[in-house]
Short mmCIF file of C-alpha atoms and ligand atoms in Angstrom, two decimals:
data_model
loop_
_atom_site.label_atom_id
_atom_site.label_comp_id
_atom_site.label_asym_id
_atom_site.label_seq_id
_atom_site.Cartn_x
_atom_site.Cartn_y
_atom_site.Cartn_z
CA UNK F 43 -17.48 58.75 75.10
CA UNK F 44 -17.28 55.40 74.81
CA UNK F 45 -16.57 54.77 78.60
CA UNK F 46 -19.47 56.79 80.05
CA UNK F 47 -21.32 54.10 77.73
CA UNK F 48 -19.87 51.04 78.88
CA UNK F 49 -20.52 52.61 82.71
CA UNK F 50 -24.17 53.35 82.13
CA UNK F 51 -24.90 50.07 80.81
CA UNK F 52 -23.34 48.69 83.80
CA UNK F 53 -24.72 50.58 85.85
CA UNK F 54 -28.39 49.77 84.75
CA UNK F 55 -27.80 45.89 84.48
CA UNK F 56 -28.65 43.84 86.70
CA UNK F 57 -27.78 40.18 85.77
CA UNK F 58 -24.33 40.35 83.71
CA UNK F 59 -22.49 37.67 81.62
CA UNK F 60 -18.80 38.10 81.49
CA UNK F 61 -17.29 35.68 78.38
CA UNK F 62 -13.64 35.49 76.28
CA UNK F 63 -12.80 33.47 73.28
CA UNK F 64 -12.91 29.66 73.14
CA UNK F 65 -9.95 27.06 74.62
CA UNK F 66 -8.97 30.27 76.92
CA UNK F 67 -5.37 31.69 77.42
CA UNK F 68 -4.50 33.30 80.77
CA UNK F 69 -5.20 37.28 78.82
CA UNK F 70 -8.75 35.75 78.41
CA UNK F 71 -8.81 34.25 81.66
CA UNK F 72 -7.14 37.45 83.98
CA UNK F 73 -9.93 39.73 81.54
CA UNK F 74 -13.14 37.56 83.18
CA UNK F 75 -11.58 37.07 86.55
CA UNK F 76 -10.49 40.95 86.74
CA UNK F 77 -13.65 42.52 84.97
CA UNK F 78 -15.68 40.45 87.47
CA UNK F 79 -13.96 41.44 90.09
CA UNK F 80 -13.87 45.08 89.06
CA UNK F 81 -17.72 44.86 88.62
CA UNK F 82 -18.70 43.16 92.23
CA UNK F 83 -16.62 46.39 93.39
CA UNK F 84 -19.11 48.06 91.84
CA UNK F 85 -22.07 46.25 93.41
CA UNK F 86 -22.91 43.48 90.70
CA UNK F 87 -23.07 40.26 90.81
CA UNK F 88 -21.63 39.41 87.60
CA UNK F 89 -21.64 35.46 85.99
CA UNK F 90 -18.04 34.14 85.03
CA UNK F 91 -18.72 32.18 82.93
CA UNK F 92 -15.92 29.60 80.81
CA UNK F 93 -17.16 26.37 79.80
CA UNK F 94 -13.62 24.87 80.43
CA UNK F 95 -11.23 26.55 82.02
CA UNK F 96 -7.22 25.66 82.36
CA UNK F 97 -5.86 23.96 85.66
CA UNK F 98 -3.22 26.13 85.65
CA UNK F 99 -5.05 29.15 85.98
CA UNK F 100 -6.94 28.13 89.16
CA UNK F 101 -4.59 29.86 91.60
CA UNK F 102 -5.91 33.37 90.37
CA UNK F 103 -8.85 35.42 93.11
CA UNK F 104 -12.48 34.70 92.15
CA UNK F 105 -11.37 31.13 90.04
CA UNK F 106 -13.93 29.54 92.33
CA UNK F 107 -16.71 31.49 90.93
CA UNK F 108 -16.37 30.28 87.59
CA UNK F 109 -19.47 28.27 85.97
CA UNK F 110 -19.06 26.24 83.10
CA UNK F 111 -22.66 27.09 82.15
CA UNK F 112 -25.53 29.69 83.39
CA UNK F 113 -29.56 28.80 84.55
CA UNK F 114 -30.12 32.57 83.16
CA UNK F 115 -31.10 32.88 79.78
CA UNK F 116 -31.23 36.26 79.07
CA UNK F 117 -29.08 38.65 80.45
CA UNK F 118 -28.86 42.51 81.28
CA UNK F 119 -25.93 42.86 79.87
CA UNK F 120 -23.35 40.44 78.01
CA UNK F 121 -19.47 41.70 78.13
CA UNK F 122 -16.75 39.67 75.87
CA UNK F 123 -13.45 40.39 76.64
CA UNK F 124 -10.31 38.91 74.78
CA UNK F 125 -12.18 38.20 71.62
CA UNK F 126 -12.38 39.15 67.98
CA UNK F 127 -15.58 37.65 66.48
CA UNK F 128 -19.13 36.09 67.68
CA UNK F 129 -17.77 33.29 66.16
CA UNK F 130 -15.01 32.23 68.91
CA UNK F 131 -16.75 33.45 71.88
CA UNK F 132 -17.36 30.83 74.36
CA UNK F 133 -20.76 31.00 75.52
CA UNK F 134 -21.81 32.91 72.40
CA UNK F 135 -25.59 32.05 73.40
CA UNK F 136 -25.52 34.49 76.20
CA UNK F 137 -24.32 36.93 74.27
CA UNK F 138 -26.37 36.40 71.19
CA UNK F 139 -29.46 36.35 73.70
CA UNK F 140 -28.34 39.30 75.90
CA UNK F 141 -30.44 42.92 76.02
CA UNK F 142 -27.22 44.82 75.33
CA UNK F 143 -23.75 43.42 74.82
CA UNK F 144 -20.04 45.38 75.57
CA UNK F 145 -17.10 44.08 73.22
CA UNK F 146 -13.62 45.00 74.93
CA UNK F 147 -10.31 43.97 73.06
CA UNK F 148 -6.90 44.08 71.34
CA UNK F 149 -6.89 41.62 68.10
CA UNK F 150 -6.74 44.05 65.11
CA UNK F 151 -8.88 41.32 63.62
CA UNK F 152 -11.88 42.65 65.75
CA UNK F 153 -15.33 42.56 64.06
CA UNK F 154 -16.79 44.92 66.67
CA UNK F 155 -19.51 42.55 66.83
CA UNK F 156 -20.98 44.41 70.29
CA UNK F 157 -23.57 46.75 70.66
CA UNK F 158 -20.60 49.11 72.19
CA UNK F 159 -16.87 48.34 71.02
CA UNK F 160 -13.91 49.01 72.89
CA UNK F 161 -10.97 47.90 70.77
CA UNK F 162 -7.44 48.99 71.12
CA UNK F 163 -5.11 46.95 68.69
CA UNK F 164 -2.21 48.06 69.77
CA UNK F 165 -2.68 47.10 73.41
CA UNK F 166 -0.12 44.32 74.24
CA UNK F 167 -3.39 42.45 76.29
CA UNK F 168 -6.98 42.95 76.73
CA UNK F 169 -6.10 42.85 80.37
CA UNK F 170 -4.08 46.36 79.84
CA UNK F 171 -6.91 48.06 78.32
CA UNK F 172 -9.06 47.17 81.94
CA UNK F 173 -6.29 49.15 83.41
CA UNK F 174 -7.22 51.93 81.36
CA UNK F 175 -11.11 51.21 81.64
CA UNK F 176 -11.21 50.75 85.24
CA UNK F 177 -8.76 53.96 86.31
CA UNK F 178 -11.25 56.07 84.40
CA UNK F 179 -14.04 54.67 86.64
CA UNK F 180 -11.85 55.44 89.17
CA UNK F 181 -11.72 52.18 90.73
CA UNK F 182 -9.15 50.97 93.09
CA UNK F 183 -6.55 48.42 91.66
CA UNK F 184 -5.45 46.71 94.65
CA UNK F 185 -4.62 42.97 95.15
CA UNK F 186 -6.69 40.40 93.74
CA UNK F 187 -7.12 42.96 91.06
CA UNK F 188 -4.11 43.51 90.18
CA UNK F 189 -3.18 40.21 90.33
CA UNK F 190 -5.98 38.82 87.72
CA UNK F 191 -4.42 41.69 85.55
CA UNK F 192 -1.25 40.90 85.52
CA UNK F 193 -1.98 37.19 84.81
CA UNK F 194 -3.11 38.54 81.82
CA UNK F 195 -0.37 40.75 80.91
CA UNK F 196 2.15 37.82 81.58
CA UNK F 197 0.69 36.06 79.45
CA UNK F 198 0.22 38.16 76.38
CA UNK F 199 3.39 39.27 76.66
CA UNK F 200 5.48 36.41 77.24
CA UNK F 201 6.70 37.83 80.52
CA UNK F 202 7.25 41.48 79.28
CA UNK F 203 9.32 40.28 76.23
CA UNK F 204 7.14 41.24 72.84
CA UNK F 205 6.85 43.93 71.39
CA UNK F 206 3.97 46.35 71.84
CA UNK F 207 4.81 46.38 75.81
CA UNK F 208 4.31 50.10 76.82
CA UNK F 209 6.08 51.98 79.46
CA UNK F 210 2.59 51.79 81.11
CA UNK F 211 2.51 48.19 80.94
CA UNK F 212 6.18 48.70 83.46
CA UNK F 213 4.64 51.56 85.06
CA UNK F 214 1.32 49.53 86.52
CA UNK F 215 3.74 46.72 87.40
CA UNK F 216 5.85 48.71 89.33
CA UNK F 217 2.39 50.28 91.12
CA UNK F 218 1.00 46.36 91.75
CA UNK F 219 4.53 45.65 93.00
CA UNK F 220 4.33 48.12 95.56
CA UNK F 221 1.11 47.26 96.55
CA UNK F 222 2.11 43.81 97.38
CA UNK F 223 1.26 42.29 94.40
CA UNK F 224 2.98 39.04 94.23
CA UNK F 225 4.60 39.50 90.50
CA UNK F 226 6.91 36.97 90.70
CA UNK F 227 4.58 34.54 91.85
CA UNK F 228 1.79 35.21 89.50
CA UNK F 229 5.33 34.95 86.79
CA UNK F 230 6.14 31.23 87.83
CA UNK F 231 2.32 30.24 87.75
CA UNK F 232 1.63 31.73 84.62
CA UNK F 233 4.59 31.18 82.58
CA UNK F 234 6.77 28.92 83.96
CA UNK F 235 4.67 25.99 85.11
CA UNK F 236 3.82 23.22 83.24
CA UNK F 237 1.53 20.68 84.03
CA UNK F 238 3.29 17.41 83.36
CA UNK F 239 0.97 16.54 80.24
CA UNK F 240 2.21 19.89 78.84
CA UNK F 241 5.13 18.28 79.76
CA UNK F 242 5.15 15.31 78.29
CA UNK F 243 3.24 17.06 74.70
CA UNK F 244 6.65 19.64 74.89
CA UNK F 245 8.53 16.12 74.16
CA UNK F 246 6.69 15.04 71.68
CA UNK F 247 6.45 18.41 69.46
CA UNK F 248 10.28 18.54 69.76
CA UNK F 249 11.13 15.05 68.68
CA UNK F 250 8.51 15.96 65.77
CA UNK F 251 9.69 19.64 65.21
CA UNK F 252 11.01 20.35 61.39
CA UNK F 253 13.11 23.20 60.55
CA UNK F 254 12.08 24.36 57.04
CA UNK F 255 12.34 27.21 54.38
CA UNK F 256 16.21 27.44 54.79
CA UNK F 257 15.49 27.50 58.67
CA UNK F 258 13.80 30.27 58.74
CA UNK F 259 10.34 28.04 59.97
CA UNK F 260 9.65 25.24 62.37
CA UNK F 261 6.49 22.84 61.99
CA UNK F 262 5.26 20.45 64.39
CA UNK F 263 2.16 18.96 65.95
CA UNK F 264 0.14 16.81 68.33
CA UNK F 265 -2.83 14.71 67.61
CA UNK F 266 -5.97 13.86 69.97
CA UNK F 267 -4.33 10.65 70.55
CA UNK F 268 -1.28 12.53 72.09
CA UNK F 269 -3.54 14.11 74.46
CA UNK F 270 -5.05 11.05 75.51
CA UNK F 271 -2.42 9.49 76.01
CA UNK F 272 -0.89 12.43 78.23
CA UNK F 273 -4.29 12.58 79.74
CA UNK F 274 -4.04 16.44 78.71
CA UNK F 275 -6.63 19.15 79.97
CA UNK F 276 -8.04 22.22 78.86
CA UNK F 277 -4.91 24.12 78.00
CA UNK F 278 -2.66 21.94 78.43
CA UNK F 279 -1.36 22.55 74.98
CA UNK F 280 -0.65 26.48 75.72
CA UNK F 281 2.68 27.97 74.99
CA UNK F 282 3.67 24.83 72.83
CA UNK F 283 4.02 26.89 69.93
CA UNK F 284 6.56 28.90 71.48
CA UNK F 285 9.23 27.01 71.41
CA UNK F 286 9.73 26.39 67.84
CA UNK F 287 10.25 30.70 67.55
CA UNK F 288 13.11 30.68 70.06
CA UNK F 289 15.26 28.98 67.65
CA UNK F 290 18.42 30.72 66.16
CA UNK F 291 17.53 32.08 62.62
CA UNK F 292 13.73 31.18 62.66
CA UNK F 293 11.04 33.68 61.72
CA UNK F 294 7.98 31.70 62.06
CA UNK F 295 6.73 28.56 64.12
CA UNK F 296 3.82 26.89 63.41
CA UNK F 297 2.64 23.80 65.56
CA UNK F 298 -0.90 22.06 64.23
CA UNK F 299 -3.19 20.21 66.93
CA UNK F 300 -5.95 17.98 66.52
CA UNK F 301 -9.37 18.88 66.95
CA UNK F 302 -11.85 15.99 68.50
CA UNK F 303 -9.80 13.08 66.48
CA UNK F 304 -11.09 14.82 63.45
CA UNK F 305 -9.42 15.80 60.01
CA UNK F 306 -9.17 19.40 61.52
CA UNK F 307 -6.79 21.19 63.01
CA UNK F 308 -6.11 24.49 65.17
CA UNK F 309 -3.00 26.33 63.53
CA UNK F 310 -1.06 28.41 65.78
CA UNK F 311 1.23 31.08 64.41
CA UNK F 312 4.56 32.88 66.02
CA UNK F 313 6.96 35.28 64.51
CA UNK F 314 9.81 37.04 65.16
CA UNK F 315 10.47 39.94 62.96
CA UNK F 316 9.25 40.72 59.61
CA UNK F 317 6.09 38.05 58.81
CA UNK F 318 2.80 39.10 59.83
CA UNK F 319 1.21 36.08 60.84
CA UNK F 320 -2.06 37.14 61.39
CA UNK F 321 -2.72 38.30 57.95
CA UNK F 322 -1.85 34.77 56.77
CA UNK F 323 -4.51 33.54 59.23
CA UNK F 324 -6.68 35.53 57.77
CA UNK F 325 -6.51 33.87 54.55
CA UNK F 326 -8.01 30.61 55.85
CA UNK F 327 -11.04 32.67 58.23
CA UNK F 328 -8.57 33.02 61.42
CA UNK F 329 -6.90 36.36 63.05
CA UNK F 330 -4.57 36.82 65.90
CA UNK F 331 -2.10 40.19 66.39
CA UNK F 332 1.11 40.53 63.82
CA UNK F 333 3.19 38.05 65.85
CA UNK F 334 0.74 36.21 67.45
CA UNK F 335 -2.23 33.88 65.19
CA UNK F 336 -4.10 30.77 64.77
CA UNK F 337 -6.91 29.34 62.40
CA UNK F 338 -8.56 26.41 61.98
CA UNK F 339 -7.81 23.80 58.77
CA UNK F 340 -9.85 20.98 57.45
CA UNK F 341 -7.43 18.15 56.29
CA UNK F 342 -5.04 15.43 57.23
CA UNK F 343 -1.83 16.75 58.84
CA UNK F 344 0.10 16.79 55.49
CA UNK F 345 -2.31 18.23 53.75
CA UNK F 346 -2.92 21.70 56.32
CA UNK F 347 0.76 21.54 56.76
CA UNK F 348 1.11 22.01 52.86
CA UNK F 349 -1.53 24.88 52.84
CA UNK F 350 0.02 26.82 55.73
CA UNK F 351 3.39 26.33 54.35
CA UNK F 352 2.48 27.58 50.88
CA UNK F 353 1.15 31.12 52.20
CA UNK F 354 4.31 31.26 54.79
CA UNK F 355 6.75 31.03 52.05
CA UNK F 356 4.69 33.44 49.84
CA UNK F 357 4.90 35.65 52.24
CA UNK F 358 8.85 34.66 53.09
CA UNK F 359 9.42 35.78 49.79
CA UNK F 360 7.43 38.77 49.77
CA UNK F 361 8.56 40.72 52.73
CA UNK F 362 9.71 44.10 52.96
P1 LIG A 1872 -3.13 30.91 69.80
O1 LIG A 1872 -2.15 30.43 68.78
O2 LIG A 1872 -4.34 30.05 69.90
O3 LIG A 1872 -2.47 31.17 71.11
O4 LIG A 1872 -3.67 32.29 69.26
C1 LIG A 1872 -2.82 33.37 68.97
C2 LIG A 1872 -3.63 34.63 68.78
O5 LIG A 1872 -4.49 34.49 67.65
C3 LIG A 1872 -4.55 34.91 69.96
O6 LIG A 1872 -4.60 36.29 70.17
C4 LIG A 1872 -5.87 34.37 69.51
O7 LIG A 1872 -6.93 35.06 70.11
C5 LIG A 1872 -5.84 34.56 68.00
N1 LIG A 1872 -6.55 33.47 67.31
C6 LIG A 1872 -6.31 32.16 67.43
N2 LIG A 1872 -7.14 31.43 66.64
C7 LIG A 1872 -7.95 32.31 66.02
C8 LIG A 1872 -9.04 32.18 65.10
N3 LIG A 1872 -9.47 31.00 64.65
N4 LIG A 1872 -9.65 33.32 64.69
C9 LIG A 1872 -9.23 34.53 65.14
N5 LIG A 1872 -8.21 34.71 66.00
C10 LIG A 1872 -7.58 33.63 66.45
MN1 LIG A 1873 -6.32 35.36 74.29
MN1 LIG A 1874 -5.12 38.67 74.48
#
């Protein structure tokens, strides 16, 4: 069984690499903080290791530990949580250079590019399927935990609100709650909280935001001039492309960012009902969940905008 797999190869290791995808959402950061965690319970001394990790995200337990970069070269083991291909793994070298290497995840874009796989698409986020992983190795969930965890599950799920959130994912809450889990707290910090140059990007993609396709999609965006001017940080642009979904009638947002004041740009994909946005990703070398995907495109902002917009009202048109 898969498990008994990942458990022997901790087990035996004993330098460990624990990496998620690139520009890192709070699933990708509660999966490093809580798998670390999880394995210094079980007498490692695991490396978290995110090469630029989120202000917001510094509250969680074991944020301290995190290194940007590692001295070791070659590792025991390499685990990537949170992340569908080599390609968007932050600190891929570790993991390209590690003796044996554990993939754990949720994108049904996964290229099971680990020595062992542990993919569950329909998990709501990565950090529910450590639930799962660490109850079978019997390991207590208790506070700082729990608390990584949840981060993770907030965040995934927009605070409990998307689909694909499982009794279970109410059931562990409920357990953490009990244990003194601060929920609400860990809610406020996660989800609620914006940095003011998240702040100050929020007003810019709304003054920018278009409602097209009969209303049925926003599009807006921010350049790497907006972010220097906001003096934006890692992740400061998270949860940005929310807001265009929330409006009345619309079925998918898209908001475009900048990359490094280049002709590229990270797409970012929400839907509501009936568009699968991560098979439109696809098209252009991306992935992401049904609801939930991003890409990157070469071009001037008119020009990706045209592109996305093409295969968005193709697939509009062509919905069940
Ligand atoms: P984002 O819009 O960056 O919050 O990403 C939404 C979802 O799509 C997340 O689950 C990401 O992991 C995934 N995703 C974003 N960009 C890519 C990409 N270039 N390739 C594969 N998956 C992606
Ligand atoms: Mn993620
Ligand atoms: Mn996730």
């Amino acid at each position: 069984m898969t498990l008994d797999m990942i458990l022997e190869e901790i087990k035996k290791a004993n330098t460990i690499a624990v990496l998620a995808h690139e520009s890192p959402d709070g699933d990708a950061i509660g999966s490093v903080l809580a798998m670390s965690i999880a394995l210094e319970n079980m007498g490692k001394n695991p490396d978290r290791l995110i090469s630029e990790f989120p202000r917001k995200f510094k509250f969680l337990p074991g944020a301290e530990k995190v290194k940007a970069s590692s001295d070791i070269e070659k590792y025991d083991l390499a685990i990537a949580l949170d992340c569908s291909d080599l390609r968007r793994l932050d600190g891929k070298e570790y993991f390209e250079n590690a003796k044996k290497t554990i993939v754990i995840d949720h994108h049904g874009t996964n290229t099971m590019f680990g020595d062992i796989n542990f993919v569950n698409p329909v998990a709501p986020a990565c950090c529910e399927i450590l639930v799962g992983i660490f109850t079978y190795f019997e390991l207590d969930i208790h506070q700082d935990l729990g608390t990584c965890i949840l981060a993770g599950i907030i965040t995934d799920t927009g605070g409990f609100k998307y689909q694909g959130v499982t009794p279970e994912t109410f059931e562990f809450t409920a357990e953490l709650l009990r244990k003194g889990v601060k929920v609400s707290e860990i809610y406020e910090q996660a989800l609620e909280t914006r940095t003011r140059s998240n702040f100050e990007l929020l007003k810019r993609i709304l003054s920018r935001m278009e409602i097209l396709e009969d209303g049925k999609v926003t599009f807006t965006y921010i350049t790497s001039q907006d972010e220097e001017e906001v003096n934006a940080e890692a992740g400061d642009h998270e949860g940005l492309v929310e807001v265009g979904r929330g409006v009345e009638g619309v079925e998918v947002s898209i908001f475009i960012r900048q990359i490094d004041k280049e002709l590229k740009y990270k797409v970012s994909m929400r839907s509501t009902n009936d568009v699968n946005v991560s098979d439109i990703c696809y098209l252009f070398g991306g992935g992401g969940h049904p609801r939930a995907a991003g890409c990157l495109i070469q071009g001037t902002i008119e020009q990706v905008k045209e592109k996305i917009l093409k295969e968005v009202h193709n697939a509009l048109e062509h919905r069940k």
